[in-house]
PDB file of C-alpha atoms and ligand atoms in Angstrom:
ATOM      1  CA  MET A 432      55.907  38.289 -27.057  1.00 90.00           C
ATOM      2  CA  GLU A 433      58.199  36.192 -28.524  1.00 90.00           C
ATOM      3  CA  LEU A 434      58.034  37.330 -31.632  1.00 90.00           C
ATOM      4  CA  LEU A 435      57.695  40.846 -30.563  1.00 93.00           C
ATOM      5  CA  SER A 436      60.609  41.120 -28.138  1.00 93.00           C
ATOM      6  CA  ALA A 437      62.728  39.224 -31.509  1.00 90.00           C
ATOM      7  CA  TYR A 438      61.702  41.555 -33.883  1.00 90.00           C
ATOM      8  CA  LEU A 439      61.856  44.708 -31.596  1.00 91.00           C
ATOM      9  CA  LYS A 440      65.414  43.976 -31.374  1.00 90.00           C
ATOM     10  CA  LYS A 441      66.164  44.142 -34.992  1.00 87.00           C
ATOM     11  CA  ALA A 442      63.860  46.969 -35.849  1.00 88.00           C
ATOM     12  CA  ILE A 443      65.334  49.225 -32.818  1.00 88.00           C
ATOM     13  CA  PRO A 444      68.747  49.968 -34.456  1.00 84.00           C
ATOM     14  CA  GLY A 445      66.751  50.678 -37.140  1.00 81.00           C
ATOM     15  CA  VAL A 446      65.739  54.197 -35.173  1.00 78.00           C
ATOM     16  CA  ASN A 447      69.011  55.891 -36.088  1.00 83.00           C
ATOM     17  CA  ASP A 448      69.806  54.142 -38.928  1.00 86.00           C
ATOM     18  CA  ALA A 449      67.242  54.840 -41.202  1.00 84.00           C
ATOM     19  CA  TRP A 450      68.988  55.964 -43.946  1.00 89.00           C
ATOM     20  CA  ASN A 451      71.922  52.803 -44.191  1.00 90.00           C
ATOM     21  CA  LYS A 452      70.089  50.723 -47.230  1.00 91.00           C
ATOM     22  CA  GLY A 453      71.637  47.463 -45.606  1.00 90.00           C
ATOM     23  CA  MET A 454      69.520  48.246 -42.818  1.00 88.00           C
ATOM     24  CA  VAL A 455      66.508  49.200 -44.604  1.00 88.00           C
ATOM     25  CA  ALA A 456      66.654  45.522 -46.763  1.00 90.00           C
ATOM     26  CA  ASP A 457      66.757  43.917 -43.407  1.00 87.00           C
ATOM     27  CA  LEU A 458      63.790  45.266 -41.950  1.00 87.00           C
ATOM     28  CA  ALA A 459      61.876  44.363 -45.113  1.00 88.00           C
ATOM     29  CA  LEU A 460      62.602  40.870 -44.532  1.00 88.00           C
ATOM     30  CA  THR A 461      61.611  40.829 -40.450  1.00 87.00           C
ATOM     31  CA  ILE A 462      58.650  39.803 -40.073  1.00 88.00           C
ATOM     32  CA  THR A 463      55.960  41.721 -38.330  1.00 91.00           C
ATOM     33  CA  PRO A 464      54.977  40.398 -35.464  1.00 94.00           C
ATOM     34  CA  GLU A 465      50.751  40.910 -34.651  1.00 93.00           C
ATOM     35  CA  LEU A 466      51.153  42.599 -31.329  1.00 93.00           C
ATOM     36  CA  ILE A 467      52.788  45.660 -33.186  1.00 93.00           C
ATOM     37  CA  PHE A 468      49.175  46.514 -34.411  1.00 94.00           C
ATOM     38  CA  PHE A 469      47.191  46.227 -31.030  1.00 93.00           C
ATOM     39  CA  ASP A 470      44.188  45.039 -32.694  1.00 90.00           C
ATOM     40  CA  LYS A 471      44.148  47.068 -36.061  1.00 95.00           C
ATOM     41  CA  GLN A 472      46.079  44.471 -37.593  1.00 95.00           C
ATOM     42  CA  SER A 473      43.474  44.007 -40.504  1.00 95.00           C
ATOM     43  CA  LEU A 474      43.053  48.365 -40.879  1.00 97.00           C
ATOM     44  CA  LEU A 475      46.793  48.485 -40.983  1.00 96.00           C
ATOM     45  CA  LYS A 476      47.369  46.109 -43.430  1.00 96.00           C
ATOM     46  CA  GLY A 477      44.123  46.745 -45.144  1.00 96.00           C
ATOM     47  CA  ASP A 478      45.143  50.511 -45.570  1.00 96.00           C
ATOM     48  CA  MET A 479      48.622  50.261 -46.654  1.00 96.00           C
ATOM     49  CA  THR A 480      47.836  47.622 -49.772  1.00 96.00           C
ATOM     50  CA  PHE A 481      45.817  50.429 -50.797  1.00 94.00           C
ATOM     51  CA  VAL A 482      48.743  52.585 -51.016  1.00 95.00           C
ATOM     52  CA  TRP A 483      51.438  50.605 -52.574  1.00 96.00           C
ATOM     53  CA  LEU A 484      47.793  49.297 -55.119  1.00 96.00           C
ATOM     54  CA  SER A 485      47.741  52.148 -56.166  1.00 94.00           C
ATOM     55  CA  TRP A 486      51.073  53.466 -56.617  1.00 95.00           C
ATOM     56  CA  PHE A 487      51.330  49.973 -58.358  1.00 97.00           C
ATOM     57  CA  ILE A 488      48.981  51.183 -60.060  1.00 96.00           C
ATOM     58  CA  GLU A 489      49.914  54.583 -61.196  1.00 95.00           C
ATOM     59  CA  SER A 490      53.713  53.368 -62.124  1.00 97.00           C
ATOM     60  CA  ILE A 491      52.220  51.508 -65.089  1.00 97.00           C
ATOM     61  CA  TYR A 492      50.331  54.437 -66.617  1.00 96.00           C
ATOM     62  CA  ASP A 493      49.868  57.740 -65.262  1.00 95.00           C
ATOM     63  CA  TYR A 494      46.332  58.360 -66.271  1.00 89.00           C
ATOM     64  CA  ASN A 495      46.149  61.491 -64.922  1.00 87.00           C
ATOM     65  CA  LEU A 496      47.446  62.405 -68.400  1.00 90.00           C
ATOM     66  CA  ALA A 497      45.357  60.072 -70.710  1.00 90.00           C
ATOM     67  CA  PRO A 498      43.689  62.757 -73.453  1.00 89.00           C
ATOM     68  CA  ASP A 499      39.799  63.538 -73.528  1.00 84.00           C
ATOM     69  CA  ASN A 500      39.291  60.984 -76.047  1.00 87.00           C
ATOM     70  CA  ILE A 501      41.015  58.220 -74.927  1.00 90.00           C
ATOM     71  CA  VAL A 502      39.299  54.883 -75.633  1.00 93.00           C
ATOM     72  CA  TYR A 503      39.539  51.399 -74.553  1.00 94.00           C
ATOM     73  CA  ALA A 504      42.415  50.249 -77.230  1.00 96.00           C
ATOM     74  CA  ASP A 505      44.241  52.772 -76.694  1.00 95.00           C
ATOM     75  CA  VAL A 506      44.431  52.313 -72.469  1.00 96.00           C
ATOM     76  CA  PHE A 507      44.999  48.351 -73.798  1.00 97.00           C
ATOM     77  CA  SER A 508      47.834  49.402 -75.535  1.00 97.00           C
ATOM     78  CA  LEU A 509      49.190  51.782 -73.200  1.00 97.00           C
ATOM     79  CA  VAL A 510      49.229  49.130 -70.487  1.00 97.00           C
ATOM     80  CA  ARG A 511      50.920  46.910 -71.818  1.00 98.00           C
ATOM     81  CA  ARG A 512      53.707  49.473 -73.097  1.00 97.00           C
ATOM     82  CA  GLY A 513      53.567  50.147 -69.099  1.00 97.00           C
ATOM     83  CA  LEU A 514      54.173  46.666 -67.754  1.00 98.00           C
ATOM     84  CA  LEU A 515      57.203  45.926 -70.337  1.00 98.00           C
ATOM     85  CA  LYS A 516      58.434  49.168 -69.483  1.00 97.00           C
ATOM     86  CA  SER A 517      58.521  48.274 -65.827  1.00 97.00           C
ATOM     87  CA  GLY A 518      60.230  45.099 -66.140  1.00 97.00           C
ATOM     88  CA  LEU A 519      57.299  42.404 -66.077  1.00 97.00           C
ATOM     89  CA  SER A 520      57.980  39.564 -69.061  1.00 97.00           C
ATOM     90  CA  GLU A 521      55.045  39.262 -71.724  1.00 96.00           C
ATOM     91  CA  ASP A 522      56.854  35.146 -71.878  1.00 96.00           C
ATOM     92  CA  SER A 523      55.060  34.754 -68.387  1.00 96.00           C
ATOM     93  CA  GLU A 524      51.741  32.552 -68.235  1.00 96.00           C
ATOM     94  CA  HIS A 525      50.064  35.552 -66.092  1.00 97.00           C
ATOM     95  CA  PHE A 526      50.933  38.361 -68.341  1.00 97.00           C
ATOM     96  CA  VAL A 527      47.501  39.205 -69.768  1.00 97.00           C
ATOM     97  CA  VAL A 528      45.743  38.506 -66.653  1.00 97.00           C
ATOM     98  CA  ILE A 529      47.804  41.140 -65.032  1.00 98.00           C
ATOM     99  CA  TRP A 530      47.427  43.601 -67.876  1.00 98.00           C
ATOM    100  CA  LYS A 531      43.634  42.759 -68.615  1.00 97.00           C
ATOM    101  CA  ASN A 532      43.009  43.730 -65.040  1.00 97.00           C
ATOM    102  CA  VAL A 533      45.087  46.675 -64.732  1.00 97.00           C
ATOM    103  CA  SER A 534      43.725  47.995 -67.871  1.00 97.00           C
ATOM    104  CA  LYS A 535      40.491  47.567 -66.662  1.00 95.00           C
ATOM    105  CA  VAL A 536      41.022  48.848 -63.427  1.00 93.00           C
ATOM    106  CA  ILE A 537      42.516  52.570 -65.074  1.00 94.00           C
ATOM    107  CA  TYR A 538      40.245  52.430 -67.794  1.00 93.00           C
ATOM    108  CA  THR A 539      36.772  52.810 -65.126  1.00 89.00           C
ATOM    109  CA  PHE A 540      38.734  55.260 -63.410  1.00 88.00           C
ATOM    110  CA  ILE A 541      39.567  57.296 -66.447  1.00 89.00           C
ATOM    111  CA  CYS A 542      35.666  56.652 -67.149  1.00 85.00           C
ATOM    112  CA  ARG A 543      34.652  58.379 -64.046  1.00 82.00           C
ATOM    113  CA  MET A 544      36.826  61.107 -63.744  1.00 80.00           C
ATOM    114  CA  GLN A 545      36.493  62.254 -67.314  1.00 78.00           C
ATOM    115  CA  GLY A 546      34.136  65.476 -68.062  1.00 71.00           C
ATOM    116  CA  ARG A 547      32.355  64.832 -64.764  1.00 70.00           C
ATOM    117  CA  LYS A 548      30.453  67.299 -63.701  1.00 78.00           C
ATOM    118  CA  ARG A 549      29.632  67.524 -59.567  1.00 79.00           C
ATOM    119  CA  GLN A 550      25.548  67.006 -59.537  1.00 83.00           C
ATOM    120  CA  SER A 551      23.931  69.877 -57.521  1.00 85.00           C
ATOM    121  CA  VAL A 552      22.260  68.871 -54.275  1.00 88.00           C
ATOM    122  CA  THR A 553      17.944  69.085 -54.921  1.00 90.00           C
ATOM    123  CA  LYS A 554      15.380  69.801 -52.544  1.00 91.00           C
ATOM    124  CA  THR A 555      13.857  66.504 -53.636  1.00 91.00           C
ATOM    125  CA  LEU A 556      17.381  64.720 -52.952  1.00 90.00           C
ATOM    126  CA  LYS A 557      17.736  66.095 -49.707  1.00 92.00           C
ATOM    127  CA  GLU A 558      14.407  65.283 -48.914  1.00 91.00           C
ATOM    128  CA  ASP A 559      14.048  61.605 -50.336  1.00 89.00           C
ATOM    129  CA  LEU A 560      17.345  61.106 -48.334  1.00 89.00           C
ATOM    130  CA  VAL A 561      15.807  62.591 -45.048  1.00 90.00           C
ATOM    131  CA  SER A 562      12.651  60.314 -45.641  1.00 89.00           C
ATOM    132  CA  LEU A 563      15.054  57.045 -46.152  1.00 86.00           C
ATOM    133  CA  ALA A 564      16.762  58.048 -42.828  1.00 85.00           C
ATOM    134  CA  GLN A 565      13.223  57.036 -41.266  1.00 80.00           C
ATOM    135  CA  ASN A 566      13.059  59.684 -38.204  1.00 76.00           C
ATOM    136  CA  ASP A 567      16.544  58.689 -37.474  1.00 86.00           C
ATOM    137  CA  LEU A 568      18.721  60.855 -38.877  1.00 93.00           C
ATOM    138  CA  LYS A 569      22.685  60.963 -38.108  1.00 96.00           C
ATOM    139  CA  CYS A 570      25.746  60.568 -38.701  1.00 97.00           C
ATOM    140  CA  TRP A 571      27.211  57.454 -41.107  1.00 96.00           C
ATOM    141  CA  ILE A 572      30.265  57.981 -39.606  1.00 98.00           C
ATOM    142  CA  CYS A 573      30.382  59.217 -36.097  1.00 98.00           C
ATOM    143  CA  GLY A 574      26.473  58.347 -35.859  1.00 97.00           C
ATOM    144  CA  TYR A 575      26.169  61.860 -34.218  1.00 97.00           C
ATOM    145  CA  ARG A 576      22.325  62.405 -34.083  1.00 95.00           C
ATOM    146  CA  PHE A 577      21.234  65.759 -35.811  1.00 95.00           C
ATOM    147  CA  SER A 578      19.249  68.597 -33.928  1.00 94.00           C
ATOM    148  CA  HIS A 579      15.519  69.833 -35.181  1.00 94.00           C
ATOM    149  CA  ASP A 580      17.427  72.987 -36.990  1.00 96.00           C
ATOM    150  CA  SER A 581      19.958  71.356 -38.746  1.00 96.00           C
ATOM    151  CA  ILE A 582      17.307  68.937 -39.860  1.00 95.00           C
ATOM    152  CA  GLN A 583      15.670  72.605 -41.347  1.00 95.00           C
ATOM    153  CA  LEU A 584      18.238  74.036 -42.261  1.00 96.00           C
ATOM    154  CA  PHE A 585      19.031  70.860 -44.497  1.00 96.00           C
ATOM    155  CA  LEU A 586      16.192  71.415 -45.801  1.00 94.00           C
ATOM    156  CA  ASN A 587      15.932  75.005 -47.122  1.00 93.00           C
ATOM    157  CA  GLN A 588      13.965  75.764 -43.627  1.00 94.00           C
ATOM    158  CA  PRO A 589      14.623  78.332 -41.280  1.00 95.00           C
ATOM    159  CA  GLY A 590      16.589  77.169 -38.322  1.00 95.00           C
ATOM    160  CA  SER A 591      19.518  78.033 -36.583  1.00 96.00           C
ATOM    161  CA  ILE A 592      22.885  76.305 -35.301  1.00 96.00           C
ATOM    162  CA  GLN A 593      24.200  76.689 -31.402  1.00 94.00           C
ATOM    163  CA  LEU A 594      27.011  75.674 -31.253  1.00 96.00           C
ATOM    164  CA  PRO A 595      28.045  74.221 -28.008  1.00 96.00           C
ATOM    165  CA  SER A 596      30.182  75.398 -24.685  1.00 96.00           C
ATOM    166  CA  LEU A 597      31.868  72.132 -24.046  1.00 96.00           C
ATOM    167  CA  VAL A 598      33.883  70.238 -27.494  1.00 97.00           C
ATOM    168  CA  ASP A 599      35.773  66.831 -27.099  1.00 97.00           C
ATOM    169  CA  TYR A 600      39.072  66.984 -26.979  1.00 96.00           C
ATOM    170  CA  LEU A 601      39.968  64.318 -28.530  1.00 96.00           C
ATOM    171  CA  SER A 602      37.039  65.655 -31.637  1.00 96.00           C
ATOM    172  CA  PRO A 603      36.364  69.073 -31.463  1.00 96.00           C
ATOM    173  CA  ARG A 604      33.039  69.401 -33.386  1.00 96.00           C
ATOM    174  CA  GLY A 605      31.198  72.193 -33.270  1.00 97.00           C
ATOM    175  CA  LEU A 606      33.438  74.669 -33.387  1.00 96.00           C
ATOM    176  CA  VAL A 607      31.716  76.252 -36.140  1.00 97.00           C
ATOM    177  CA  GLU A 608      28.541  75.823 -37.456  1.00 97.00           C
ATOM    178  CA  ARG A 609      29.753  73.906 -40.579  1.00 97.00           C
ATOM    179  CA  ASP A 610      30.041  70.675 -37.929  1.00 98.00           C
ATOM    180  CA  LEU A 611      26.162  70.601 -36.707  1.00 97.00           C
ATOM    181  CA  LYS A 612      25.226  71.065 -40.082  1.00 97.00           C
ATOM    182  CA  ILE A 613      24.416  67.757 -42.531  1.00 97.00           C
ATOM    183  CA  GLU A 614      25.721  67.914 -45.955  1.00 96.00           C
ATOM    184  CA  VAL A 615      25.529  64.398 -47.949  1.00 94.00           C
ATOM    185  CA  GLU A 616      28.779  62.363 -48.453  1.00 92.00           C
ATOM    186  CA  HIS A 617      30.736  60.599 -50.992  1.00 90.00           C
ATOM    187  CA  LYS A 618      31.718  57.831 -49.121  1.00 91.00           C
ATOM    188  CA  GLN A 619      34.569  57.466 -51.849  1.00 87.00           C
ATOM    189  CA  PRO A 620      35.352  60.907 -52.527  1.00 84.00           C
ATOM    190  CA  PHE A 621      33.788  62.234 -56.113  1.00 83.00           C
ATOM    191  CA  SER A 622      37.611  64.030 -56.765  1.00 77.00           C
ATOM    192  CA  SER A 623      38.817  60.198 -56.594  1.00 77.00           C
ATOM    193  CA  GLY A 624      36.559  58.633 -59.088  1.00 78.00           C
ATOM    194  CA  GLY A 625      33.658  57.436 -56.434  1.00 80.00           C
ATOM    195  CA  GLY A 626      29.638  57.784 -57.390  1.00 80.00           C
ATOM    196  CA  ASP A 627      28.097  60.947 -57.577  1.00 82.00           C
ATOM    197  CA  LEU A 628      24.489  62.028 -55.857  1.00 82.00           C
ATOM    198  CA  ASP A 629      22.797  59.691 -58.797  1.00 81.00           C
ATOM    199  CA  ASP A 630      24.745  56.469 -56.831  1.00 83.00           C
ATOM    200  CA  LEU A 631      22.727  56.019 -53.968  1.00 82.00           C
ATOM    201  CA  ASP A 632      25.420  53.338 -52.669  1.00 86.00           C
ATOM    202  CA  ASN A 633      28.285  56.044 -52.559  1.00 90.00           C
ATOM    203  CA  ILE A 634      25.837  58.843 -50.903  1.00 90.00           C
ATOM    204  CA  ASP A 635      25.182  58.846 -46.998  1.00 92.00           C
ATOM    205  CA  LEU A 636      24.775  61.888 -44.704  1.00 95.00           C
ATOM    206  CA  SER A 637      27.075  63.488 -42.674  1.00 96.00           C
ATOM    207  CA  CYS A 638      27.693  65.353 -40.231  1.00 98.00           C
ATOM    208  CA  GLY A 639      30.179  68.850 -41.692  1.00 97.00           C
ATOM    209  CA  TYR A 640      33.085  67.963 -39.024  1.00 98.00           C
ATOM    210  CA  CYS A 641      32.960  64.612 -39.989  1.00 98.00           C
ATOM    211  CA  ASN A 642      33.027  65.204 -43.851  1.00 96.00           C
ATOM    212  CA  ARG A 643      34.959  68.043 -43.749  1.00 96.00           C
ATOM    213  CA  HIS A 644      38.013  65.921 -41.641  1.00 96.00           C
ATOM    214  CA  LYS A 645      37.491  63.302 -44.278  1.00 95.00           C
ATOM    215  CA  TRP A 646      38.162  65.500 -46.928  1.00 91.00           C
ATOM    216  CA  LYS A 647      39.475  62.844 -49.624  1.00 88.00           C
ATOM    217  CA  PHE A 648      41.315  60.631 -47.827  1.00 92.00           C
ATOM    218  CA  LEU A 649      41.021  56.977 -47.803  1.00 92.00           C
ATOM    219  CA  SER A 650      44.345  55.051 -46.404  1.00 94.00           C
ATOM    220  CA  ILE A 651      44.766  55.906 -42.699  1.00 95.00           C
ATOM    221  CA  TYR A 652      48.379  56.853 -43.598  1.00 95.00           C
ATOM    222  CA  ASP A 653      46.928  59.753 -45.839  1.00 93.00           C
ATOM    223  CA  ALA A 654      46.419  61.779 -43.080  1.00 91.00           C
ATOM    224  CA  ASN A 655      49.718  63.607 -42.170  1.00 84.00           C
ATOM    225  CA  ARG A 656      51.225  61.018 -39.852  1.00 84.00           C
ATOM    226  CA  SER A 657      52.480  63.722 -37.108  1.00 84.00           C
ATOM    227  CA  LEU A 658      51.191  64.023 -33.570  1.00 82.00           C
ATOM    228  CA  ARG A 659      49.438  66.555 -31.921  1.00 87.00           C
ATOM    229  CA  SER A 660      49.319  67.933 -28.253  1.00 90.00           C
ATOM    230  CA  PHE A 661      46.290  69.590 -26.599  1.00 93.00           C
ATOM    231  CA  SER A 662      46.946  71.940 -23.217  1.00 93.00           C
ATOM    232  CA  HIS A 663      43.667  70.738 -21.090  1.00 94.00           C
ATOM    233  CA  SER A 664      43.241  72.815 -17.822  1.00 92.00           C
ATOM    234  CA  ARG A 665      43.111  69.640 -15.668  1.00 93.00           C
ATOM    235  CA  LEU A 666      45.039  67.410 -17.040  1.00 93.00           C
ATOM    236  CA  GLY A 667      48.227  69.559 -18.945  1.00 92.00           C
ATOM    237  CA  LEU A 668      49.836  68.963 -22.211  1.00 91.00           C
ATOM    238  CA  VAL A 669      47.723  66.021 -23.710  1.00 92.00           C
ATOM    239  CA  SER A 670      47.922  63.865 -26.702  1.00 93.00           C
ATOM    240  CA  VAL A 671      45.568  64.328 -28.911  1.00 94.00           C
ATOM    241  CA  PRO A 672      44.924  62.044 -32.850  1.00 94.00           C
ATOM    242  CA  GLN A 673      45.204  63.193 -36.524  1.00 94.00           C
ATOM    243  CA  PRO A 674      41.269  63.786 -37.286  1.00 95.00           C
ATOM    244  CA  TYR A 675      40.786  61.700 -40.014  1.00 97.00           C
ATOM    245  CA  TRP A 676      42.290  58.739 -37.551  1.00 97.00           C
ATOM    246  CA  VAL A 677      39.527  59.664 -35.730  1.00 98.00           C
ATOM    247  CA  ILE A 678      37.004  59.608 -38.830  1.00 98.00           C
ATOM    248  CA  ARG A 679      38.413  56.295 -40.228  1.00 98.00           C
ATOM    249  CA  LEU A 680      38.094  54.500 -37.021  1.00 98.00           C
ATOM    250  CA  LEU A 681      34.380  55.354 -36.587  1.00 98.00           C
ATOM    251  CA  ALA A 682      33.569  55.302 -40.117  1.00 98.00           C
ATOM    252  CA  LEU A 683      34.755  51.563 -40.136  1.00 97.00           C
ATOM    253  CA  ALA A 684      32.863  51.153 -36.886  1.00 97.00           C
ATOM    254  CA  ASP A 685      29.334  50.063 -35.884  1.00 96.00           C
ATOM    255  CA  ARG A 686      29.681  49.640 -32.387  1.00 97.00           C
ATOM    256  CA  CYS A 687      31.607  50.440 -28.991  1.00 98.00           C
ATOM    257  CA  THR A 688      34.723  47.922 -28.229  1.00 97.00           C
ATOM    258  CA  GLU A 689      33.641  47.625 -24.371  1.00 97.00           C
ATOM    259  CA  ALA A 690      33.268  44.079 -23.661  1.00 96.00           C
ATOM    260  CA  GLY A 691      29.791  43.661 -23.003  1.00 97.00           C
ATOM    261  CA  CYS A 692      28.377  46.878 -24.249  1.00 98.00           C
ATOM    262  CA  THR A 693      25.936  46.670 -26.776  1.00 97.00           C
ATOM    263  CA  VAL A 694      25.592  50.272 -27.995  1.00 97.00           C
ATOM    264  CA  THR A 695      25.544  49.936 -31.932  1.00 97.00           C
ATOM    265  CA  LYS A 696      26.489  53.374 -34.385  1.00 96.00           C
ATOM    266  CA  ASN A 697      22.654  52.286 -35.123  1.00 93.00           C
ATOM    267  CA  LYS A 698      21.302  53.776 -31.563  1.00 93.00           C
ATOM    268  CA  GLN A 699      23.955  56.529 -30.360  1.00 96.00           C
ATOM    269  CA  GLN A 700      26.822  58.330 -31.166  1.00 97.00           C
ATOM    270  CA  LEU A 701      30.561  57.081 -30.758  1.00 98.00           C
ATOM    271  CA  TYR A 702      33.641  58.218 -29.554  1.00 98.00           C
ATOM    272  CA  VAL A 703      37.542  57.502 -29.377  1.00 98.00           C
ATOM    273  CA  ASP A 704      39.785  56.697 -26.644  1.00 97.00           C
ATOM    274  CA  PHE A 705      42.831  55.315 -25.816  1.00 96.00           C
ATOM    275  CA  ILE A 706      43.450  52.321 -24.706  1.00 96.00           C
ATOM    276  CA  ASN A 707      46.719  53.634 -22.708  1.00 95.00           C
ATOM    277  CA  ASP A 708      46.110  56.892 -21.606  1.00 90.00           C
ATOM    278  CA  ILE A 709      49.905  57.316 -21.221  1.00 91.00           C
ATOM    279  CA  GLY A 710      50.393  56.462 -24.663  1.00 92.00           C
ATOM    280  CA  SER A 711      50.263  59.311 -27.812  1.00 92.00           C
ATOM    281  CA  ALA A 712      46.799  59.381 -29.194  1.00 94.00           C
ATOM    282  CA  ALA A 713      48.491  57.474 -32.646  1.00 94.00           C
ATOM    283  CA  PRO A 714      45.600  54.730 -33.974  1.00 95.00           C
ATOM    284  CA  THR A 715      47.028  51.730 -33.172  1.00 96.00           C
ATOM    285  CA  ASN A 716      46.354  53.304 -29.286  1.00 96.00           C
ATOM    286  CA  LEU A 717      42.819  54.378 -29.782  1.00 97.00           C
ATOM    287  CA  LYS A 718      39.905  52.432 -29.620  1.00 97.00           C
ATOM    288  CA  VAL A 719      35.843  53.567 -29.818  1.00 98.00           C
ATOM    289  CA  VAL A 720      33.312  53.258 -27.402  1.00 98.00           C
ATOM    290  CA  CYS A 721      30.307  54.807 -26.076  1.00 98.00           C
ATOM    291  CA  ARG A 722      29.557  57.679 -24.556  1.00 96.00           C
ATOM    292  CA  LYS A 723      28.921  56.112 -21.244  1.00 96.00           C
ATOM    293  CA  HIS A 724      31.815  54.104 -21.142  1.00 97.00           C
ATOM    294  CA  LEU A 725      34.596  56.542 -21.697  1.00 97.00           C
ATOM    295  CA  ARG A 726      37.225  57.338 -19.892  1.00 92.00           C
ATOM    296  CA  ASN A 727      37.033  60.588 -17.349  1.00 87.00           C
ATOM    297  CA  SER A 728      34.196  61.591 -19.335  1.00 87.00           C
ATOM    298  CA  GLY A 729      34.191  64.043 -16.993  1.00 90.00           C
ATOM    299  CA  ASP A 730      37.450  65.494 -18.687  1.00 94.00           C
ATOM    300  CA  ARG A 731      36.356  64.936 -22.067  1.00 95.00           C
ATOM    301  CA  PHE A 732      34.550  67.886 -22.884  1.00 95.00           C
ATOM    302  CA  VAL A 733      36.251  70.838 -22.393  1.00 95.00           C
ATOM    303  CA  SER A 734      35.536  74.871 -23.267  1.00 95.00           C
ATOM    304  CA  ALA A 735      35.219  75.131 -26.703  1.00 95.00           C
ATOM    305  CA  VAL A 736      36.789  79.160 -26.076  1.00 92.00           C
ATOM    306  CA  ASN A 737      40.061  79.675 -27.517  1.00 87.00           C
ATOM    307  CA  PHE A 738      40.296  75.783 -28.447  1.00 91.00           C
ATOM    308  CA  LYS A 739      42.458  75.865 -31.106  1.00 88.00           C
ATOM    309  CA  ASP A 740      44.709  78.298 -29.311  1.00 90.00           C
ATOM    310  CA  ARG A 741      45.613  75.513 -27.294  1.00 91.00           C
ATOM    311  CA  THR A 742      45.845  72.861 -29.656  1.00 89.00           C
ATOM    312  CA  LYS A 743      49.581  72.521 -30.602  1.00 85.00           C
ATOM    313  CA  LYS A 744      49.891  70.473 -34.112  1.00 78.00           C
ATOM    314  CA  GLY A 745      53.178  68.820 -35.656  1.00 68.00           C
ATOM    315  CA  ARG A 746      54.951  67.256 -32.728  1.00 68.00           C
ATOM    316  CA  ARG A 747      57.018  64.858 -34.414  1.00 70.00           C
ATOM    317  CA  SER A 748      56.867  61.008 -34.482  1.00 71.00           C
ATOM    318  CA  LEU A 749      59.456  58.357 -32.863  1.00 69.00           C
ATOM    319  CA  LEU A 750      60.556  57.667 -37.179  1.00 69.00           C
TER     320      LEU A 750
HETATM  321 ZN1   ZN B1443      30.302  62.780 -37.627  1.00 84.54          ZN
HETATM  322 ZN1   ZN B1444      29.456  50.788 -24.623  1.00 84.54          ZN
END
């Protein structure tokens, strides 16, 4: 708590002084206490690293500009020029290692991206994925169990999706039919160089809701940061998270976080809930739980009618 107190004393004046470069420099030197992250330190720091790393590598050479016939030697040479132009010195004993690593990652990415055409999902692949799941077909992200009809439709057999009359206001799966259908999901998005359908490590089955909100995001910071609210008929105005925050938390979770609970995603669908119910639905204030451990589960599932009209987007975050 001492570190948090010292940190807040230094950081809070920055709330109204974010255009002061001295303040920005001061904040950069401030050690961020663990308590700021609640229990999400690894996620929040790890995902920030993806953003920093991506910007660093892209700054050395913009691989989107690479010609179609580029070979490794060209990339190697461009990366050396990029590193030098970025101010890194060739005199350093570490230069070559950095040069090789950056060249390798950029070249691999270019190879994955160039001339790629999405493979189409065949009936055979669908059947293989269904049998791989051994009759326990679920979304790899949220653990939602697919209905008999959604499996039928996935296998190009007759079936129909029944939309539920109630949806979870923190994660409204089931407002459209797609949400409840089975989709073949690329864990690392195909559009970002992730392996296609022949890479079984990169594909899995997901519900349409998770797939649609995961989209091409990776880091939790990739989604819009503004808060949302929902007009709940019994609770009044309540805070709701950006859909992708829920997806990222659920995808990384394998079990309910309630102490002593043994429910895993392999057994049941998982949900997010507030840690502090009067705080906003920021990623730091959300926890992953099973259905039994939802706080006030009676209030969680609300009428799907006019759901969208009762959601307000774009509430400002503090900073
Ligand atoms: Zn899902
Ligand atoms: Zn539980």
